[in-house]
Amino acid sequence: MIYLGFISFVLLLAVIGPLIVPYGYNERIYGPDGEILFSAAPTLAHPLGTTDSGYDVLSRIVYGARPTVVTGMVSGFMIFSIGMTIGVVSGYVGGRVGNILMRFTDLTYSIPLIPFALVVVAIFGSGFYVSIVIIGAVLWRGLARVIRSQVLQIKERPFILAAKTSGASTPYIIFKHVLPNVAPMGILFLALGTGYAIVIQAGLAFLGVTDPFVPSWGIMVRNAYESGMMSSALWWSLPPGFLISITVLSLFMLGRRLESQITQNEESMIAEAG
Amino acid sequence: MSDDPLLEVENLTVQYKTKEGMLTAVSDASFAVSEGEYFGVVGESGCGKSTLLLSILNALDSNGQVTNGVIRYKGEEIQDLSEQELNQRIRWKEIAYIPQGSMNSLDPLERISTQAVQLAGLHSDLNEEEALTKFEEMFEIVGIDPERIHDYPHQFSGGMKQRAIIALALFLEPSLIIADEPTTALDVIMQDQIFKHIDDIVDRVGTSIMLITHDIAVVFESCDRMAVMHGGQIAEVGPVTRIDNEPHHPYSTLLQEAFPDIREPNRDLSVIEGKPPRQIGETDYCTFVDRCPWATEECREAPPPLERAEADRSDHFVSCFRKDDVREENEQGTDDRKAPNQKSGSLANDE
Amino acid sequence: MTSDMPLLQVKNLEKYYDQQAGIVDWILRKDSDPVQAVDGVSFRLDENESLGVIGESGCGKTTLIETLIGLHEPTSGEILFKGTDVSTFDKGDWKQFRREVQMIFQDPFNALDPKLSVRETLEEQLKIHDIDERDRRIRDVLEQVELSPVDNYLDRLPKQLSGGQKQRVSIARALIVEPELILADEPVSMLDVSTQAAILQLLSDLIDDFGVSMVYISHDLSTVSYVCHQLQVMYLGRVVESGATEVVLNEPKHPYTRALLSAIPIPDSEAERERTELPGTPGDPINIGNGCRFRDRCPDRMELCDKTPESYALSTDHHVACHLHSEHDDQGDLNAVSSSGDVANGQSISAGEGGDEL
Ligand SMILES: Nc1ncnc2c1ncn2[C@@H]1O[C@H](COP(=O)(O)OP(=O)(O)OP(=O)(O)O)[C@@H](O)[C@H]1O
Ligand SMILES: Nc1ncnc2c1ncn2[C@@H]1O[C@H](COP(=O)(O)OP(=O)(O)O)[C@@H](O)[C@H]1O
Ligand code: SF4
Ligand code: SF4
Ligand SMILES: [Mg+2]
Ligand SMILES: [Mg+2]
């Protein structure tokens, strides 16, 4: 429950954050003496201090929630939709189409994500959305495999035969019988994939493979690192890293919860079946 | 058959810890198996048959425990023995076990002979050569070519695997074999082949067998004595001829009437509505009460004690408050029941 | 036998499966021999009649039923439904066929979609076939399969139902579209005896009271008398004996039928039954060549048995494919049938007799 609470909190920040922050993310903060406050330690007015460029860290953090959420949602959506489609189609339709799709999935397994991202950035230029799409375009592979093997099992169960023999069409069977039965697994991967995408996006941001002007938490860590003040300005370098970890942890834990629920259901079904 | 029982179970209660609370899977069960006896346990699925025998083997799932009662093997209480003692002295060597769905319990990566040698090393003093010689003999008994002991399990069909397991259970010459539904999921001919070998073993080796099944016909045909279980309680225990001909418990009666008999293809089959309850907490009533045509209020107030069916018989016990009424009614009804009752509108007469 | 045209007629049906060739075979372009799962099966099923198909595991029963319902393309042979060859069906005909022919599966634990409630499962059928008055039909059919009070069951998921209740929902799903033919694959073999009787009763009521026809598959002869008028005993893809249920049960002629009968345990502590003499299992119908397919296990095997036995008529209604009966093709046997007719009318000839002869 704490995890769900935390994720809702991050989502809320992403939606209303920019409306409630006292300062803009690139608004320079001036001290009472009229000087820009570079790398100031926390004070009451600036609870998390300022950066080496004189921005308010707390405000930047609040702003940073939105890119993080967007990263998670876009990559998560891509992972879910591509993975489910390929997994279900290759599993259910099978035959030549299924084989081609599966070879394609195997191919994506041979792609090392970070070098691939570097190459793509070299071609298309760095950008926030480019970095997310790269992640989504690669990480669906795990889901596709798992779903395919689940579909292969489900498709042999008599209730699918029953639908077939009563004249249901293939798309109908897929939407009505196959998808609902593999959905829990898809949602588990959605949660895990979203978290994983956020971590990788932060990694890419840190490597500079993304737009340096979108104030994501990853970029904040990178800025702190580049300023060479990682260890001296802890008020600046720690919170974004910390937030990334907790967000991702929450997503993973949520996934685990789902996972144990899925297996429990299966177990209780087995127990009832004697 | 000597008089001293080989296995004695007294007032055994077994519970599983579950989310809803303590689930009582076996409640206050008592019975005994003598040396050389072929003992059957019947009941529907979920009656607690598997739990009962797993507790005898001290092999309950980790959430299960014996909460009351004693289990005596050759006079020694075994319910509290340590794993090590059980492995050294009791398991396989004294009591062998053929698990439910055991066709899949062979290790697919090892030759069957290797698995036998390992068992022998673990539970006996036999050396490899002696073990293999013994194992070959057992293959002979269960009707598989002894040369095939070196095969891998996947080289065997389902029925052969089942027989190989029986050979494994036998070859350390245990005094008691416990088999849990050894033929469920096999078809009739395979089932009959396997029971033929089990019969053979009882005759030739003199091992006692405790056979768990939901097939009352198999027990009536093969066993000497039997127990009928319902909802964790022992409903009736006694010689098969007695329970077949003079059942005192409503469940024994109904179970028999529900069973098709190829000799009377048109007899009406009785239906027992519902299923055995999942009992959370202590069982303080008769678990058959919701399905029993004889039930009265009394049956909800306390569990019926397992008592002598008739005062002068020391080998037949029943737990039913109304056993005498049931018995009487059965006696009167016998004629209708046993006659091949032509069903109204029966299929045979439509031609 | 109301009209001349049978509801379902099968002529010389064959279904061979191609074996999955390994990569080595594929490179060597080696053709592997097919699995002859169903090999030359013929029968006719009239309206309001039920046919039992009996045999051990691997004899081709499920393949037969799945081919009948159109899940597999037959390798050769004809399936005529109400006189029309199903291979000439267009899309509309198939749709109609899929409504008129329904299937009940062996494994009640897997036959229902775990995500759909009872109502949704039944509604699906009505939607697919565009049938109105859904609520009323759902309630009626649940009453019919004795799941009442209906409101208790409508919104349950399969995991909230016992095995017997699941099988009732399965049957209701088949019934709700008012089919003419039901194909049932071992519908009671996974149920406890206590529920088995009720389901058998329900199936036989469907035939007697609702005019449904049925093909009923089982490996166990002890329950067929409750549902089937006619029996066909199958061995490795071929029919070895067929006839009216009582005739086959009381006067089994094929050694395999006798073995099947004699292997059934008898629920009587005093009965003395000999255990089966039959060794082994049916094996795989791959590359089995000519001759009687039962000969490796047959206690009565003769030299002649290396030739494939034809199906001999012992009477108009009792056929057996075994050389033991090859000379039986004239009047002698018609007598046998009339006596078996008597049996059907009540006098008991115990099935033990079939067994004793072994
Ligand atoms: N898809 C398939 N591919 C290849 N062989 C198959 C296939 N399905 C079945 N077979 C083979 O066809 C034969 C008949 O199988 P089928 O499933 O029809 O038997 P059955 O009589 O229904 O058996 P059971 O009682 O076990 O259900 C068997 O040898 C089986 O191995
Ligand atoms: N490991 C377990 N945890 C909880 N309940 C169990 C467990 N094993 C069995 N049960 C329950 O105990 C009862 C008896 O089960 P079991 O002994 O397997 O019966 P049977 O062998 O007669 O079918 C059932 O209600 C079953 O669901
Ligand atoms: S004690 Fe009561 S409920 Fe139980 S079997 Fe006897 S009569 Fe039926
Ligand atoms: S034809 Fe020969 S082998 Fe086949 S069943 Fe008859 S006697 Fe046996
Ligand atoms: Mg069990
Ligand atoms: Mg089958």
mmCIF file of N, CA and C in Angstrom, chain A residues 4-96:
data_model
loop_
_atom_site.group_PDB
_atom_site.id
_atom_site.type_symbol
_atom_site.label_atom_id
_atom_site.label_comp_id
_atom_site.label_asym_id
_atom_site.label_seq_id
_atom_site.Cartn_x
_atom_site.Cartn_y
_atom_site.Cartn_z
ATOM 1 N N LEU A 4 1.904 1.876 -3.505
ATOM 2 C CA LEU A 4 0.864 2.460 -4.336
ATOM 3 C C LEU A 4 0.725 3.936 -3.994
ATOM 4 N N GLY A 5 0.752 4.228 -2.702
ATOM 5 C CA GLY A 5 0.653 5.617 -2.236
ATOM 6 C C GLY A 5 1.767 6.456 -2.836
ATOM 7 N N PHE A 6 2.971 5.930 -2.814
ATOM 8 C CA PHE A 6 4.084 6.712 -3.319
ATOM 9 C C PHE A 6 3.934 6.982 -4.815
ATOM 10 N N ILE A 7 3.505 5.953 -5.536
ATOM 11 C CA ILE A 7 3.360 6.137 -6.981
ATOM 12 C C ILE A 7 2.278 7.170 -7.280
ATOM 13 N N SER A 8 1.174 7.118 -6.518
ATOM 14 C CA SER A 8 0.124 8.122 -6.716
ATOM 15 C C SER A 8 0.688 9.512 -6.444
ATOM 16 N N PHE A 9 1.539 9.593 -5.415
ATOM 17 C CA PHE A 9 2.135 10.878 -5.063
ATOM 18 C C PHE A 9 2.968 11.417 -6.232
ATOM 19 N N VAL A 10 3.781 10.556 -6.835
ATOM 20 C CA VAL A 10 4.604 10.987 -7.967
ATOM 21 C C VAL A 10 3.712 11.421 -9.134
ATOM 22 N N LEU A 11 2.649 10.636 -9.367
ATOM 23 C CA LEU A 11 1.723 10.991 -10.442
ATOM 24 C C LEU A 11 1.110 12.360 -10.192
ATOM 25 N N LEU A 12 0.712 12.602 -8.931
ATOM 26 C CA LEU A 12 0.095 13.868 -8.568
ATOM 27 C C LEU A 12 1.072 15.013 -8.821
ATOM 28 N N LEU A 13 2.316 14.804 -8.397
ATOM 29 C CA LEU A 13 3.341 15.814 -8.626
ATOM 30 C C LEU A 13 3.457 16.132 -10.105
ATOM 31 N N ALA A 14 3.431 15.069 -10.919
ATOM 32 C CA ALA A 14 3.605 15.255 -12.351
ATOM 33 C C ALA A 14 2.491 16.117 -12.915
ATOM 34 N N VAL A 15 1.268 15.934 -12.379
ATOM 35 C CA VAL A 15 0.137 16.678 -12.924
ATOM 36 C C VAL A 15 0.128 18.116 -12.398
ATOM 37 N N ILE A 16 0.169 18.246 -11.083
ATOM 38 C CA ILE A 16 -0.019 19.613 -10.553
ATOM 39 C C ILE A 16 1.287 20.263 -10.126
ATOM 40 N N GLY A 17 2.387 19.506 -10.136
ATOM 41 C CA GLY A 17 3.677 20.029 -9.669
ATOM 42 C C GLY A 17 3.990 21.426 -10.200
ATOM 43 N N PRO A 18 4.018 21.585 -11.518
ATOM 44 C CA PRO A 18 4.411 22.881 -12.082
ATOM 45 C C PRO A 18 3.509 24.024 -11.617
ATOM 46 N N LEU A 19 2.285 23.691 -11.183
ATOM 47 C CA LEU A 19 1.377 24.752 -10.740
ATOM 48 C C LEU A 19 1.681 25.220 -9.325
ATOM 49 N N ILE A 20 2.279 24.343 -8.534
ATOM 50 C CA ILE A 20 2.429 24.701 -7.119
ATOM 51 C C ILE A 20 3.844 25.103 -6.736
ATOM 52 N N VAL A 21 4.785 24.893 -7.643
ATOM 53 C CA VAL A 21 6.160 25.222 -7.236
ATOM 54 C C VAL A 21 6.348 26.731 -7.103
ATOM 55 N N PRO A 22 7.169 27.133 -6.142
ATOM 56 C CA PRO A 22 7.408 28.564 -5.948
ATOM 57 C C PRO A 22 8.290 29.170 -7.046
ATOM 58 N N TYR A 23 9.160 28.390 -7.615
ATOM 59 C CA TYR A 23 10.094 28.943 -8.614
ATOM 60 C C TYR A 23 10.047 28.111 -9.885
ATOM 61 N N GLY A 24 10.430 28.718 -11.010
ATOM 62 C CA GLY A 24 10.555 27.971 -12.247
ATOM 63 C C GLY A 24 11.779 27.079 -12.175
ATOM 64 N N TYR A 25 11.820 26.073 -13.101
ATOM 65 C CA TYR A 25 12.947 25.161 -12.968
ATOM 66 C C TYR A 25 14.242 25.808 -13.439
ATOM 67 N N ASN A 26 14.095 26.888 -14.299
ATOM 68 C CA ASN A 26 15.328 27.579 -14.664
ATOM 69 C C ASN A 26 15.244 29.060 -14.290
ATOM 70 N N GLU A 27 14.675 29.242 -13.113
ATOM 71 C CA GLU A 27 14.604 30.608 -12.578
ATOM 72 C C GLU A 27 15.748 30.789 -11.587
ATOM 73 N N ARG A 28 16.595 31.778 -11.852
ATOM 74 C CA ARG A 28 17.747 31.951 -10.959
ATOM 75 C C ARG A 28 17.285 32.546 -9.642
ATOM 76 N N ILE A 29 17.887 32.083 -8.601
ATOM 77 C CA ILE A 29 17.495 32.525 -7.277
ATOM 78 C C ILE A 29 18.509 33.570 -6.792
ATOM 79 N N TYR A 30 17.954 34.677 -6.365
ATOM 80 C CA TYR A 30 18.838 35.739 -5.853
ATOM 81 C C TYR A 30 18.771 35.800 -4.340
ATOM 82 N N GLY A 31 19.905 35.992 -3.737
ATOM 83 C CA GLY A 31 19.942 36.126 -2.275
ATOM 84 C C GLY A 31 19.505 37.516 -1.859
ATOM 85 N N PRO A 32 19.405 37.751 -0.576
ATOM 86 C CA PRO A 32 18.991 39.054 -0.062
ATOM 87 C C PRO A 32 19.966 40.158 -0.510
ATOM 88 N N ASP A 33 21.197 39.796 -0.786
ATOM 89 C CA ASP A 33 22.170 40.806 -1.207
ATOM 90 C C ASP A 33 22.128 41.029 -2.703
ATOM 91 N N GLY A 34 21.196 40.423 -3.378
ATOM 92 C CA GLY A 34 21.081 40.643 -4.815
ATOM 93 C C GLY A 34 21.995 39.752 -5.637
ATOM 94 N N GLU A 35 22.812 38.958 -4.982
ATOM 95 C CA GLU A 35 23.696 38.041 -5.699
ATOM 96 C C GLU A 35 22.942 36.753 -6.037
ATOM 97 N N ILE A 36 23.274 36.115 -7.173
ATOM 98 C CA ILE A 36 22.697 34.800 -7.454
ATOM 99 C C ILE A 36 23.235 33.809 -6.437
ATOM 100 N N LEU A 37 22.322 32.954 -5.932
ATOM 101 C CA LEU A 37 22.738 31.961 -4.939
ATOM 102 C C LEU A 37 23.269 30.731 -5.660
ATOM 103 N N PHE A 38 24.561 30.628 -5.878
ATOM 104 C CA PHE A 38 25.132 29.440 -6.492
ATOM 105 C C PHE A 38 25.399 28.390 -5.423
ATOM 106 N N SER A 39 24.911 27.190 -5.662
ATOM 107 C CA SER A 39 25.212 26.052 -4.781
ATOM 108 C C SER A 39 25.030 26.366 -3.303
ATOM 109 N N ALA A 40 23.883 26.965 -2.990
ATOM 110 C CA ALA A 40 23.665 27.317 -1.590
ATOM 111 C C ALA A 40 23.130 26.113 -0.825
ATOM 112 N N ALA A 41 23.576 25.968 0.395
ATOM 113 C CA ALA A 41 23.081 24.879 1.231
ATOM 114 C C ALA A 41 21.630 25.157 1.607
ATOM 115 N N PRO A 42 20.878 24.117 2.021
ATOM 116 C CA PRO A 42 19.455 24.303 2.345
ATOM 117 C C PRO A 42 19.215 25.408 3.381
ATOM 118 N N THR A 43 18.168 26.142 3.141
ATOM 119 C CA THR A 43 17.706 27.138 4.101
ATOM 120 C C THR A 43 16.203 26.964 4.191
ATOM 121 N N LEU A 44 15.561 27.743 5.056
ATOM 122 C CA LEU A 44 14.117 27.650 5.173
ATOM 123 C C LEU A 44 13.431 28.018 3.857
ATOM 124 N N ALA A 45 13.913 29.028 3.184
ATOM 125 C CA ALA A 45 13.323 29.478 1.929
ATOM 126 C C ALA A 45 13.590 28.476 0.813
ATOM 127 N N HIS A 46 14.721 27.828 0.874
ATOM 128 C CA HIS A 46 15.072 26.849 -0.156
ATOM 129 C C HIS A 46 15.472 25.557 0.522
ATOM 130 N N PRO A 47 14.466 24.748 0.899
ATOM 131 C CA PRO A 47 14.704 23.595 1.774
ATOM 132 C C PRO A 47 15.744 22.628 1.214
ATOM 133 N N LEU A 48 15.916 22.595 -0.103
ATOM 134 C CA LEU A 48 16.912 21.667 -0.651
ATOM 135 C C LEU A 48 18.063 22.439 -1.305
ATOM 136 N N GLY A 49 18.174 23.701 -0.960
ATOM 137 C CA GLY A 49 19.299 24.489 -1.468
ATOM 138 C C GLY A 49 19.157 24.812 -2.941
ATOM 139 N N THR A 50 20.265 25.191 -3.563
ATOM 140 C CA THR A 50 20.242 25.545 -4.977
ATOM 141 C C THR A 50 21.354 24.810 -5.696
ATOM 142 N N THR A 51 21.293 24.861 -7.043
ATOM 143 C CA THR A 51 22.303 24.174 -7.854
ATOM 144 C C THR A 51 23.453 25.129 -8.160
ATOM 145 N N ASP A 52 24.422 24.595 -8.911
ATOM 146 C CA ASP A 52 25.571 25.438 -9.236
ATOM 147 C C ASP A 52 25.204 26.528 -10.219
ATOM 148 N N SER A 53 24.011 26.415 -10.858
ATOM 149 C CA SER A 53 23.583 27.500 -11.726
ATOM 150 C C SER A 53 22.620 28.430 -11.003
ATOM 151 N N GLY A 54 22.377 28.140 -9.731
ATOM 152 C CA GLY A 54 21.520 29.024 -8.953
ATOM 153 C C GLY A 54 20.043 28.712 -9.105
ATOM 154 N N TYR A 55 19.678 27.446 -9.449
ATOM 155 C CA TYR A 55 18.261 27.083 -9.495
ATOM 156 C C TYR A 55 17.862 26.462 -8.165
ATOM 157 N N ASP A 56 16.550 26.584 -7.844
ATOM 158 C CA ASP A 56 16.027 26.002 -6.606
ATOM 159 C C ASP A 56 15.870 24.488 -6.792
ATOM 160 N N VAL A 57 16.554 23.704 -5.968
ATOM 161 C CA VAL A 57 16.562 22.252 -6.158
ATOM 162 C C VAL A 57 15.160 21.662 -5.966
ATOM 163 N N LEU A 58 14.455 22.095 -4.910
ATOM 164 C CA LEU A 58 13.123 21.544 -4.649
ATOM 165 C C LEU A 58 12.213 21.753 -5.862
ATOM 166 N N SER A 59 12.237 22.962 -6.410
ATOM 167 C CA SER A 59 11.374 23.225 -7.560
ATOM 168 C C SER A 59 11.740 22.324 -8.727
ATOM 169 N N ARG A 60 13.035 22.175 -8.940
ATOM 170 C CA ARG A 60 13.464 21.330 -10.048
ATOM 171 C C ARG A 60 13.010 19.889 -9.833
ATOM 172 N N ILE A 61 13.078 19.469 -8.573
ATOM 173 C CA ILE A 61 12.639 18.097 -8.280
ATOM 174 C C ILE A 61 11.171 17.930 -8.602
ATOM 175 N N VAL A 62 10.375 18.920 -8.185
ATOM 176 C CA VAL A 62 8.944 18.835 -8.450
ATOM 177 C C VAL A 62 8.695 18.819 -9.955
ATOM 178 N N TYR A 63 9.394 19.682 -10.661
ATOM 179 C CA TYR A 63 9.264 19.677 -12.116
ATOM 180 C C TYR A 63 9.684 18.330 -12.700
ATOM 181 N N GLY A 64 10.716 17.758 -12.119
ATOM 182 C CA GLY A 64 11.298 16.508 -12.646
ATOM 183 C C GLY A 64 10.348 15.332 -12.607
ATOM 184 N N ALA A 65 9.299 15.417 -11.765
ATOM 185 C CA ALA A 65 8.362 14.300 -11.684
ATOM 186 C C ALA A 65 7.704 14.060 -13.042
ATOM 187 N N ARG A 66 7.408 15.156 -13.751
ATOM 188 C CA ARG A 66 6.640 14.984 -14.985
ATOM 189 C C ARG A 66 7.423 14.194 -16.039
ATOM 190 N N PRO A 67 8.649 14.600 -16.368
ATOM 191 C CA PRO A 67 9.398 13.793 -17.343
ATOM 192 C C PRO A 67 9.550 12.340 -16.902
ATOM 193 N N THR A 68 9.704 12.135 -15.609
ATOM 194 C CA THR A 68 9.857 10.757 -15.126
ATOM 195 C C THR A 68 8.594 9.956 -15.415
ATOM 196 N N VAL A 69 7.442 10.585 -15.075
ATOM 197 C CA VAL A 69 6.177 9.892 -15.309
ATOM 198 C C VAL A 69 5.955 9.673 -16.797
ATOM 199 N N VAL A 70 6.272 10.687 -17.593
ATOM 200 C CA VAL A 70 6.091 10.534 -19.036
ATOM 201 C C VAL A 70 6.963 9.384 -19.543
ATOM 202 N N THR A 71 8.208 9.362 -19.087
ATOM 203 C CA THR A 71 9.098 8.255 -19.480
ATOM 204 C C THR A 71 8.455 6.919 -19.163
ATOM 205 N N GLY A 72 8.033 6.787 -17.917
ATOM 206 C CA GLY A 72 7.449 5.517 -17.493
ATOM 207 C C GLY A 72 6.236 5.175 -18.324
ATOM 208 N N MET A 73 5.347 6.163 -18.519
ATOM 209 C CA MET A 73 4.089 5.851 -19.199
ATOM 210 C C MET A 73 4.317 5.522 -20.664
ATOM 211 N N VAL A 74 5.141 6.327 -21.332
ATOM 212 C CA VAL A 74 5.325 6.089 -22.762
ATOM 213 C C VAL A 74 6.046 4.760 -22.990
ATOM 214 N N SER A 75 7.170 4.562 -22.280
ATOM 215 C CA SER A 75 7.882 3.290 -22.490
ATOM 216 C C SER A 75 7.015 2.132 -22.044
ATOM 217 N N GLY A 76 6.372 2.305 -20.887
ATOM 218 C CA GLY A 76 5.519 1.236 -20.382
ATOM 219 C C GLY A 76 4.455 0.885 -21.403
ATOM 220 N N PHE A 77 3.833 1.900 -21.971
ATOM 221 C CA PHE A 77 2.784 1.658 -22.950
ATOM 222 C C PHE A 77 3.349 0.913 -24.164
ATOM 223 N N MET A 78 4.546 1.374 -24.601
ATOM 224 C CA MET A 78 5.134 0.707 -25.768
ATOM 225 C C MET A 78 5.454 -0.756 -25.454
ATOM 226 N N ILE A 79 6.066 -0.970 -24.288
ATOM 227 C CA ILE A 79 6.419 -2.334 -23.915
ATOM 228 C C ILE A 79 5.176 -3.207 -23.894
ATOM 229 N N PHE A 80 4.127 -2.669 -23.250
ATOM 230 C CA PHE A 80 2.899 -3.434 -23.084
ATOM 231 C C PHE A 80 2.252 -3.723 -24.440
ATOM 232 N N SER A 81 2.100 -2.671 -25.255
ATOM 233 C CA SER A 81 1.326 -2.886 -26.478
ATOM 234 C C SER A 81 2.108 -3.708 -27.500
ATOM 235 N N ILE A 82 3.390 -3.394 -27.669
ATOM 236 C CA ILE A 82 4.149 -4.191 -28.648
ATOM 237 C C ILE A 82 4.309 -5.627 -28.142
ATOM 238 N N GLY A 83 4.670 -5.757 -26.874
ATOM 239 C CA GLY A 83 4.918 -7.090 -26.319
ATOM 240 C C GLY A 83 3.671 -7.954 -26.380
ATOM 241 N N MET A 84 2.517 -7.389 -25.969
ATOM 242 C CA MET A 84 1.281 -8.167 -25.980
ATOM 243 C C MET A 84 0.910 -8.549 -27.404
ATOM 244 N N THR A 85 0.979 -7.589 -28.312
ATOM 245 C CA THR A 85 0.549 -7.876 -29.679
ATOM 246 C C THR A 85 1.399 -8.997 -30.267
ATOM 247 N N ILE A 86 2.715 -8.819 -30.166
ATOM 248 C CA ILE A 86 3.585 -9.824 -30.772
ATOM 249 C C ILE A 86 3.446 -11.161 -30.063
ATOM 250 N N GLY A 87 3.377 -11.127 -28.737
ATOM 251 C CA GLY A 87 3.256 -12.380 -27.987
ATOM 252 C C GLY A 87 1.968 -13.109 -28.339
ATOM 253 N N VAL A 88 0.850 -12.396 -28.323
ATOM 254 C CA VAL A 88 -0.437 -13.046 -28.563
ATOM 255 C C VAL A 88 -0.542 -13.521 -30.000
ATOM 256 N N VAL A 89 -0.149 -12.658 -30.939
ATOM 257 C CA VAL A 89 -0.294 -13.052 -32.339
ATOM 258 C C VAL A 89 0.610 -14.240 -32.649
ATOM 259 N N SER A 90 1.875 -14.160 -32.205
ATOM 260 C CA SER A 90 2.766 -15.263 -32.569
ATOM 261 C C SER A 90 2.358 -16.533 -31.853
ATOM 262 N N GLY A 91 1.827 -16.391 -30.653
ATOM 263 C CA GLY A 91 1.392 -17.581 -29.932
ATOM 264 C C GLY A 91 0.114 -18.151 -30.501
ATOM 265 N N TYR A 92 -0.876 -17.311 -30.739
ATOM 266 C CA TYR A 92 -2.174 -17.843 -31.121
ATOM 267 C C TYR A 92 -2.252 -18.204 -32.595
ATOM 268 N N VAL A 93 -1.778 -17.283 -33.437
ATOM 269 C CA VAL A 93 -1.880 -17.550 -34.876
ATOM 270 C C VAL A 93 -0.854 -18.600 -35.278
ATOM 271 N N GLY A 94 0.338 -18.512 -34.679
ATOM 272 C CA GLY A 94 1.356 -19.532 -34.932
ATOM 273 C C GLY A 94 1.780 -19.566 -36.388
ATOM 274 N N GLY A 95 2.142 -20.735 -36.836
ATOM 275 C CA GLY A 95 2.501 -20.935 -38.232
ATOM 276 C C GLY A 95 3.649 -20.037 -38.664
ATOM 277 N N ARG A 96 3.614 -19.618 -39.921
ATOM 278 C CA ARG A 96 4.719 -18.853 -40.455
ATOM 279 C C ARG A 96 4.775 -17.463 -39.827
#
